[in-house]
C-alpha cells in the first residue's frame, strides 16, 4: 500500500500514514519459513488512542498490530546472562476467534539496566518550533516531555538543544545542568515555517563534536513530522540518518499533535536511525516513554535482531504472522549480517503471534484441484511444531550470534483457551487486527475482545478496555452512516 494522504478528522487534515495490507496466509508446503525484523516501536498504539478518544474513525493504515501488542509488558523471564542479552519464551493457545487454529507466541525480554549502570550519554534534543507546533498538544507538551527526560539523566550525561523553524539554531550547548536544560526548554516558542533537514544536520554535527566513545550518542527529535521537504530531500534525509547510524549516532523520533502529522516519515527515519518511534499524546504517555522506559530508549543491548520460524509440515498446514508486515525479511536475509534489522534496548520486550492451522484441521486456503499441485503428504509424526531461530549482534560487534529454540508438537494438542498474559496479548492483537478490517477474525467483536482481556491490573491495561469500548461505539456510529 502506498503512503496515504487523507482527510482524517477535521477538514484540511494532512496526516500521512504508510500502511500495509494484512499479511497473506502462507502454506507450509510452499513457504515453511517466516523471517522478520523485531520492532520495539509503540507509536501506533498511542496514535490510535488519540483517534478513539476524540471520537474519530481510526485509519486502517495507521494501525500496526505489532506496535499495539508491544505497547504492553508481559511476564517474560529476565535473561540468565548478559552474554545472551534477552530471554526467549514460547507458548501455544487455542484461538478465541477460530476453533480450527492455534496461536503461537514468541516473546523476547532484554536485561534491565539502571541509570547508574549504563554508559554516559551525549544527547541532542532536536525540537521543531515551527508555526505548526503552536497548539497545546504540540510544543507545550514537547517542553513538558523533554523536562521529564532531563530529570532522569545523571551527572555523567550531557544534553544539547537544537531548534528548527525558518532556520535552525543551537539554543543550548552541551551541559549536564538540569537547571540550564529546563530553562532553555522553557524559553522555546513556536513560529515560522519548517526546515527539518537543516535542523537534523546541525544536530548530527553537535552529536559528532561531542561524541562519547563507548557511550550513548543519540538524537531525540520532537516534531509533528511536517518537514515540508520534497521526495528528493526525503531521500537525502534518509541517507544522512543512515550514515550517522553507521558512525554510532542513533535517532529516536517523538511525534506530537494532529492535523498535519507525518507518521510515515517519523517511523521511517527512526528505523533507519537504529532508534525507536513513539507518539506522545499526553503527559502520562510522556512519563511512560521518557521516564519509566527511558533506559530502553537510550541503551541498546542487541542490534540487528532477526527472528526466523520454520514450521514442521507434519504438524502445521498453514500460518500467518499477525502484524510485522513492514518488518518482513527474505529468508536469505536471516544469515546475512549486512542486512539491517531492529535493535533492542535495555528492558525492551518484543512479542510476535502466529495463527497456525494444525495438519488435518480446516484451513483458510482452498484445496488444489490437480494432484500435482497438491502439497505432498507429510509424515504422520514430527519432532516439533516449529523451530525458532534468532540472530543478533552485541553492541560494537559486526558478527551475529544465534539462538535456537524448538517448540514442542505436543503443545498443539494440549493448547487450551488463552489465560493471563497470553489472553491479554491475544486481545490486543485482535483489537489491532479488527481496526485494520482483518477478515480472518470473522464475527469476533469488541465485546469479545474486552472479555478476552479479562480484568487486568494497572493503569494502561485498564485503559485498553476503555479503548475497546470506544472502538465499539465508533463502529456503531460508522455503520449508522452507511
Tab-separated table of N, CA and C in Angstrom, residues 370-471:
chain	number	residue	atom	x	y	z
A	370	UNK	N	-5.759	-30.260	-8.905
A	370	UNK	CA	-4.950	-31.287	-9.553
A	370	UNK	C	-3.944	-31.878	-8.577
A	371	UNK	N	-3.777	-33.196	-8.675
A	371	UNK	CA	-2.909	-33.901	-7.733
A	371	UNK	C	-1.488	-33.340	-7.733
A	372	UNK	N	-0.988	-32.980	-8.903
A	372	UNK	CA	0.376	-32.476	-8.982
A	372	UNK	C	0.570	-31.141	-8.285
A	373	UNK	N	-0.538	-30.417	-8.066
A	373	UNK	CA	-0.458	-29.113	-7.406
A	373	UNK	C	-0.739	-29.194	-5.911
A	374	UNK	N	-1.132	-30.368	-5.447
A	374	UNK	CA	-1.439	-30.521	-4.029
A	374	UNK	C	-0.154	-30.739	-3.243
A	375	UNK	N	-0.063	-30.207	-2.024
A	375	UNK	CA	1.144	-30.423	-1.221
A	375	UNK	C	1.322	-31.895	-0.897
A	376	UNK	N	2.566	-32.335	-0.912
A	376	UNK	CA	2.848	-33.731	-0.580
A	376	UNK	C	2.466	-34.005	0.862
A	377	UNK	N	1.992	-35.203	1.126
A	377	UNK	CA	1.617	-35.566	2.489
A	377	UNK	C	2.859	-35.672	3.358
A	378	UNK	N	2.827	-35.026	4.493
A	378	UNK	CA	3.953	-35.078	5.428
A	378	UNK	C	3.859	-36.352	6.252
A	379	UNK	N	4.972	-36.787	6.830
A	379	UNK	CA	4.922	-37.943	7.719
A	379	UNK	C	3.930	-37.718	8.858
A	380	UNK	N	3.415	-38.794	9.399
A	380	UNK	CA	2.393	-38.686	10.440
A	380	UNK	C	2.934	-38.090	11.721
A	381	UNK	N	4.234	-38.212	11.951
A	381	UNK	CA	4.815	-37.703	13.191
A	381	UNK	C	5.949	-36.730	12.881
A	382	UNK	N	6.184	-35.850	13.798
A	382	UNK	CA	7.286	-34.909	13.663
A	382	UNK	C	7.810	-34.576	15.037
A	383	UNK	N	9.045	-34.110	15.101
A	383	UNK	CA	9.678	-33.876	16.397
A	383	UNK	C	9.294	-32.549	17.020
A	384	UNK	N	8.650	-31.657	16.268
A	384	UNK	CA	8.296	-30.370	16.841
A	384	UNK	C	7.234	-29.669	16.031
A	385	UNK	N	6.629	-28.683	16.643
A	385	UNK	CA	5.656	-27.844	15.959
A	385	UNK	C	6.387	-26.874	15.027
A	386	UNK	N	7.432	-26.246	15.579
A	386	UNK	CA	8.208	-25.267	14.820
A	386	UNK	C	9.572	-25.114	15.462
A	387	UNK	N	10.465	-24.478	14.724
A	387	UNK	CA	11.822	-24.238	15.223
A	387	UNK	C	12.097	-22.743	15.106
A	388	UNK	N	12.420	-22.126	16.238
A	388	UNK	CA	12.641	-20.682	16.281
A	388	UNK	C	14.142	-20.398	16.289
A	389	UNK	N	14.566	-19.520	15.410
A	389	UNK	CA	15.957	-19.055	15.385
A	389	UNK	C	15.967	-17.538	15.542
A	390	UNK	N	16.931	-17.047	16.289
A	390	UNK	CA	17.112	-15.605	16.436
A	390	UNK	C	18.563	-15.249	16.182
A	391	UNK	N	18.778	-14.194	15.452
A	391	UNK	CA	20.126	-13.667	15.252
A	391	UNK	C	20.196	-12.256	15.822
A	392	UNK	N	21.344	-11.940	16.420
A	392	UNK	CA	21.549	-10.603	16.970
A	392	UNK	C	23.043	-10.331	17.029
A	393	UNK	N	23.383	-9.062	17.118
A	393	UNK	CA	24.769	-8.650	17.325
A	393	UNK	C	24.856	-7.896	18.645
A	394	UNK	N	25.897	-8.154	19.394
A	394	UNK	CA	26.156	-7.349	20.574
A	394	UNK	C	26.663	-5.979	20.127
A	395	UNK	N	26.387	-4.924	20.899
A	395	UNK	CA	26.872	-3.592	20.523
A	395	UNK	C	28.379	-3.594	20.282
A	396	UNK	N	28.789	-2.966	19.201
A	396	UNK	CA	30.210	-2.896	18.876
A	396	UNK	C	30.723	-4.064	18.069
A	397	UNK	N	29.884	-5.081	17.847
A	397	UNK	CA	30.294	-6.248	17.075
A	397	UNK	C	29.566	-6.278	15.733
A	398	UNK	N	30.194	-6.904	14.751
A	398	UNK	CA	29.619	-6.964	13.411
A	398	UNK	C	29.263	-8.382	12.980
A	399	UNK	N	29.567	-9.362	13.831
A	399	UNK	CA	29.222	-10.755	13.538
A	399	UNK	C	28.087	-11.181	14.454
A	400	UNK	N	27.032	-11.729	13.875
A	400	UNK	CA	25.852	-12.068	14.663
A	400	UNK	C	26.034	-13.357	15.448
A	401	UNK	N	25.243	-13.482	16.487
A	401	UNK	CA	25.165	-14.699	17.287
A	401	UNK	C	23.798	-15.330	17.052
A	402	UNK	N	23.709	-16.626	17.308
A	402	UNK	CA	22.498	-17.386	17.006
A	402	UNK	C	21.916	-17.999	18.270
A	403	UNK	N	20.600	-17.874	18.423
A	403	UNK	CA	19.848	-18.570	19.465
A	403	UNK	C	18.841	-19.472	18.756
A	404	UNK	N	18.707	-20.709	19.221
A	404	UNK	CA	17.749	-21.641	18.631
A	404	UNK	C	16.862	-22.220	19.724
A	405	UNK	N	15.590	-22.364	19.403
A	405	UNK	CA	14.641	-22.881	20.390
A	405	UNK	C	13.525	-23.644	19.674
A	406	UNK	N	13.369	-24.951	19.952
A	406	UNK	CA	12.257	-25.700	19.359
A	406	UNK	C	10.959	-25.453	20.124
A	407	UNK	N	9.846	-25.593	19.425
A	407	UNK	CA	8.527	-25.551	20.061
A	407	UNK	C	7.937	-26.947	19.949
A	408	UNK	N	7.612	-27.553	21.055
A	408	UNK	CA	7.168	-28.949	21.082
A	408	UNK	C	5.828	-29.128	20.380
A	409	UNK	N	5.712	-30.218	19.615
A	409	UNK	CA	4.480	-30.502	18.882
A	409	UNK	C	3.313	-30.774	19.818
A	410	UNK	N	3.599	-31.319	20.983
A	410	UNK	CA	2.535	-31.643	21.921
A	410	UNK	C	1.723	-30.445	22.362
A	411	UNK	N	2.312	-29.241	22.259
A	411	UNK	CA	1.593	-28.037	22.666
A	411	UNK	C	0.369	-27.777	21.799
A	412	UNK	N	0.391	-28.254	20.548
A	412	UNK	CA	-0.792	-28.107	19.698
A	412	UNK	C	-1.968	-28.895	20.249
A	413	UNK	N	-1.672	-30.095	20.736
A	413	UNK	CA	-2.740	-30.974	21.227
A	413	UNK	C	-3.249	-30.548	22.594
A	414	UNK	N	-2.374	-29.986	23.413
A	414	UNK	CA	-2.770	-29.639	24.782
A	414	UNK	C	-3.204	-28.187	24.932
A	415	UNK	N	-3.138	-27.411	23.848
A	415	UNK	CA	-3.443	-25.979	23.940
A	415	UNK	C	-4.878	-25.744	24.385
A	416	UNK	N	-5.020	-24.964	25.433
A	416	UNK	CA	-6.339	-24.574	25.907
A	416	UNK	C	-6.593	-23.107	25.625
A	417	UNK	N	-7.696	-22.608	26.130
A	417	UNK	CA	-8.023	-21.196	25.942
A	417	UNK	C	-6.930	-20.325	26.550
A	418	UNK	N	-6.564	-19.243	25.903
A	418	UNK	CA	-5.518	-18.379	26.467
A	418	UNK	C	-5.967	-17.781	27.793
A	419	UNK	N	-5.016	-17.629	28.694
A	419	UNK	CA	-5.324	-17.060	30.005
A	419	UNK	C	-4.201	-16.120	30.410
A	420	UNK	N	-4.472	-15.288	31.396
A	420	UNK	CA	-3.455	-14.397	31.932
A	420	UNK	C	-2.842	-13.497	30.881
A	421	UNK	N	-1.519	-13.411	30.908
A	421	UNK	CA	-0.791	-12.555	29.974
A	421	UNK	C	-1.028	-12.934	28.521
A	422	UNK	N	-1.084	-14.238	28.244
A	422	UNK	CA	-1.307	-14.694	26.874
A	422	UNK	C	-2.664	-14.201	26.380
A	423	UNK	N	-3.685	-14.279	27.230
A	423	UNK	CA	-5.014	-13.818	26.844
A	423	UNK	C	-5.003	-12.323	26.539
A	424	UNK	N	-4.297	-11.557	27.366
A	424	UNK	CA	-4.264	-10.112	27.139
A	424	UNK	C	-3.536	-9.788	25.837
A	425	UNK	N	-2.405	-10.450	25.584
A	425	UNK	CA	-1.673	-10.215	24.340
A	425	UNK	C	-2.540	-10.558	23.129
A	426	UNK	N	-3.285	-11.653	23.215
A	426	UNK	CA	-4.168	-12.051	22.114
A	426	UNK	C	-5.300	-11.042	21.930
A	427	UNK	N	-5.794	-10.485	23.040
A	427	UNK	CA	-6.851	-9.472	22.960
A	427	UNK	C	-6.351	-8.226	22.242
A	428	UNK	N	-5.138	-7.799	22.564
A	428	UNK	CA	-4.581	-6.612	21.907
A	428	UNK	C	-4.337	-6.889	20.427
A	429	UNK	N	-3.856	-8.093	20.114
A	429	UNK	CA	-3.643	-8.461	18.714
A	429	UNK	C	-4.964	-8.438	17.944
A	430	UNK	N	-6.013	-8.988	18.534
A	430	UNK	CA	-7.324	-8.986	17.886
A	430	UNK	C	-7.843	-7.559	17.712
A	431	UNK	N	-7.608	-6.718	18.699
A	431	UNK	CA	-8.018	-5.318	18.645
A	431	UNK	C	-7.366	-4.621	17.451
A	432	UNK	N	-6.058	-4.786	17.329
A	432	UNK	CA	-5.355	-4.173	16.210
A	432	UNK	C	-5.847	-4.691	14.870
A	433	UNK	N	-6.022	-6.005	14.777
A	433	UNK	CA	-6.457	-6.591	13.509
A	433	UNK	C	-7.883	-6.177	13.162
A	434	UNK	N	-8.734	-6.049	14.155
A	434	UNK	CA	-10.113	-5.629	13.887
A	434	UNK	C	-10.148	-4.190	13.378
A	435	UNK	N	-9.329	-3.335	13.966
A	435	UNK	CA	-9.243	-1.960	13.478
A	435	UNK	C	-8.749	-1.916	12.033
A	436	UNK	N	-7.979	-2.922	11.637
A	436	UNK	CA	-7.450	-2.988	10.271
A	436	UNK	C	-8.423	-3.658	9.304
A	437	UNK	N	-9.540	-4.168	9.820
A	437	UNK	CA	-10.505	-4.829	8.955
A	437	UNK	C	-10.117	-6.235	8.566
A	438	UNK	N	-9.439	-6.949	9.453
A	438	UNK	CA	-8.961	-8.312	9.182
A	438	UNK	C	-10.144	-9.271	9.048
A	439	UNK	N	-10.331	-9.812	7.857
A	439	UNK	CA	-11.470	-10.699	7.605
A	439	UNK	C	-11.356	-12.025	8.339
A	440	UNK	N	-10.141	-12.399	8.748
A	440	UNK	CA	-9.964	-13.700	9.390
A	440	UNK	C	-10.407	-13.701	10.854
A	441	UNK	N	-10.814	-12.542	11.368
A	441	UNK	CA	-11.392	-12.503	12.719
A	441	UNK	C	-12.852	-12.924	12.716
A	442	UNK	N	-13.451	-13.003	11.537
A	442	UNK	CA	-14.851	-13.397	11.458
A	442	UNK	C	-15.757	-12.429	12.195
A	443	UNK	N	-16.607	-12.954	13.069
A	443	UNK	CA	-17.563	-12.130	13.806
A	443	UNK	C	-17.046	-11.702	15.181
A	444	UNK	N	-15.787	-11.912	15.428
A	444	UNK	CA	-15.225	-11.566	16.735
A	444	UNK	C	-15.403	-10.066	16.976
A	445	UNK	N	-16.031	-9.719	18.096
A	445	UNK	CA	-16.455	-8.343	18.348
A	445	UNK	C	-15.553	-7.644	19.361
A	446	UNK	N	-15.744	-6.340	19.492
A	446	UNK	CA	-15.005	-5.601	20.515
A	446	UNK	C	-15.415	-6.049	21.911
A	447	UNK	N	-16.666	-6.466	22.063
A	447	UNK	CA	-17.092	-7.021	23.353
A	447	UNK	C	-16.342	-8.318	23.644
A	448	UNK	N	-16.151	-9.145	22.617
A	448	UNK	CA	-15.369	-10.373	22.788
A	448	UNK	C	-13.929	-10.042	23.190
A	449	UNK	N	-13.381	-9.014	22.574
A	449	UNK	CA	-12.009	-8.605	22.887
A	449	UNK	C	-11.903	-8.157	24.337
A	450	UNK	N	-12.872	-7.395	24.795
A	450	UNK	CA	-12.875	-6.957	26.199
A	450	UNK	C	-12.974	-8.161	27.131
A	451	UNK	N	-13.809	-9.123	26.760
A	451	UNK	CA	-13.935	-10.317	27.585
A	451	UNK	C	-12.650	-11.120	27.626
A	452	UNK	N	-11.960	-11.213	26.500
A	452	UNK	CA	-10.698	-11.946	26.444
A	452	UNK	C	-9.635	-11.265	27.298
A	453	UNK	N	-9.627	-9.941	27.308
A	453	UNK	CA	-8.640	-9.197	28.107
A	453	UNK	C	-8.851	-9.399	29.598
A	454	UNK	N	-10.068	-9.769	29.990
A	454	UNK	CA	-10.338	-10.057	31.403
A	454	UNK	C	-10.410	-8.808	32.253
A	455	UNK	N	-9.944	-8.934	33.490
A	455	UNK	CA	-9.934	-7.821	34.443
A	455	UNK	C	-8.489	-7.485	34.784
A	456	UNK	N	-7.806	-6.819	33.880
A	456	UNK	CA	-6.367	-6.609	34.058
A	456	UNK	C	-6.053	-5.622	35.169
A	457	UNK	N	-4.835	-5.718	35.667
A	457	UNK	CA	-4.338	-4.807	36.685
A	457	UNK	C	-3.497	-3.717	36.024
A	458	UNK	N	-3.499	-2.546	36.616
A	458	UNK	CA	-2.647	-1.474	36.130
A	458	UNK	C	-3.376	-0.488	35.241
A	459	UNK	N	-2.859	0.733	35.223
A	459	UNK	CA	-3.497	1.840	34.504
A	459	UNK	C	-3.609	1.565	33.015
A	460	UNK	N	-2.517	1.160	32.367
A	460	UNK	CA	-2.505	1.048	30.911
A	460	UNK	C	-3.393	-0.082	30.413
A	461	UNK	N	-3.396	-1.195	31.127
A	461	UNK	CA	-4.246	-2.312	30.690
A	461	UNK	C	-5.723	-1.992	30.914
A	462	UNK	N	-6.027	-1.289	31.985
A	462	UNK	CA	-7.419	-0.884	32.188
A	462	UNK	C	-7.851	0.128	31.133
A	463	UNK	N	-6.944	0.985	30.747
A	463	UNK	CA	-7.263	1.938	29.687
A	463	UNK	C	-7.576	1.205	28.385
A	464	UNK	N	-6.888	0.078	28.135
A	464	UNK	CA	-7.155	-0.699	26.923
A	464	UNK	C	-8.626	-1.111	26.848
A	465	UNK	N	-9.208	-1.524	27.970
A	465	UNK	CA	-10.624	-1.901	27.981
A	465	UNK	C	-11.503	-0.732	27.547
A	466	UNK	N	-11.146	0.463	27.995
A	466	UNK	CA	-11.920	1.652	27.623
A	466	UNK	C	-11.784	1.949	26.132
A	467	UNK	N	-10.589	1.742	25.604
A	467	UNK	CA	-10.392	1.977	24.174
A	467	UNK	C	-11.187	0.978	23.335
A	468	UNK	N	-11.246	-0.269	23.783
A	468	UNK	CA	-12.046	-1.266	23.065
A	468	UNK	C	-13.520	-0.874	23.072
A	469	UNK	N	-13.982	-0.305	24.191
A	469	UNK	CA	-15.362	0.164	24.263
A	469	UNK	C	-15.584	1.348	23.321
A	470	UNK	N	-14.630	2.272	23.280
A	470	UNK	CA	-14.740	3.413	22.366
A	470	UNK	C	-14.746	2.949	20.912
A	471	UNK	N	-13.954	1.925	20.607
A	471	UNK	CA	-13.926	1.392	19.244
A	471	UNK	C	-15.275	0.793	18.868
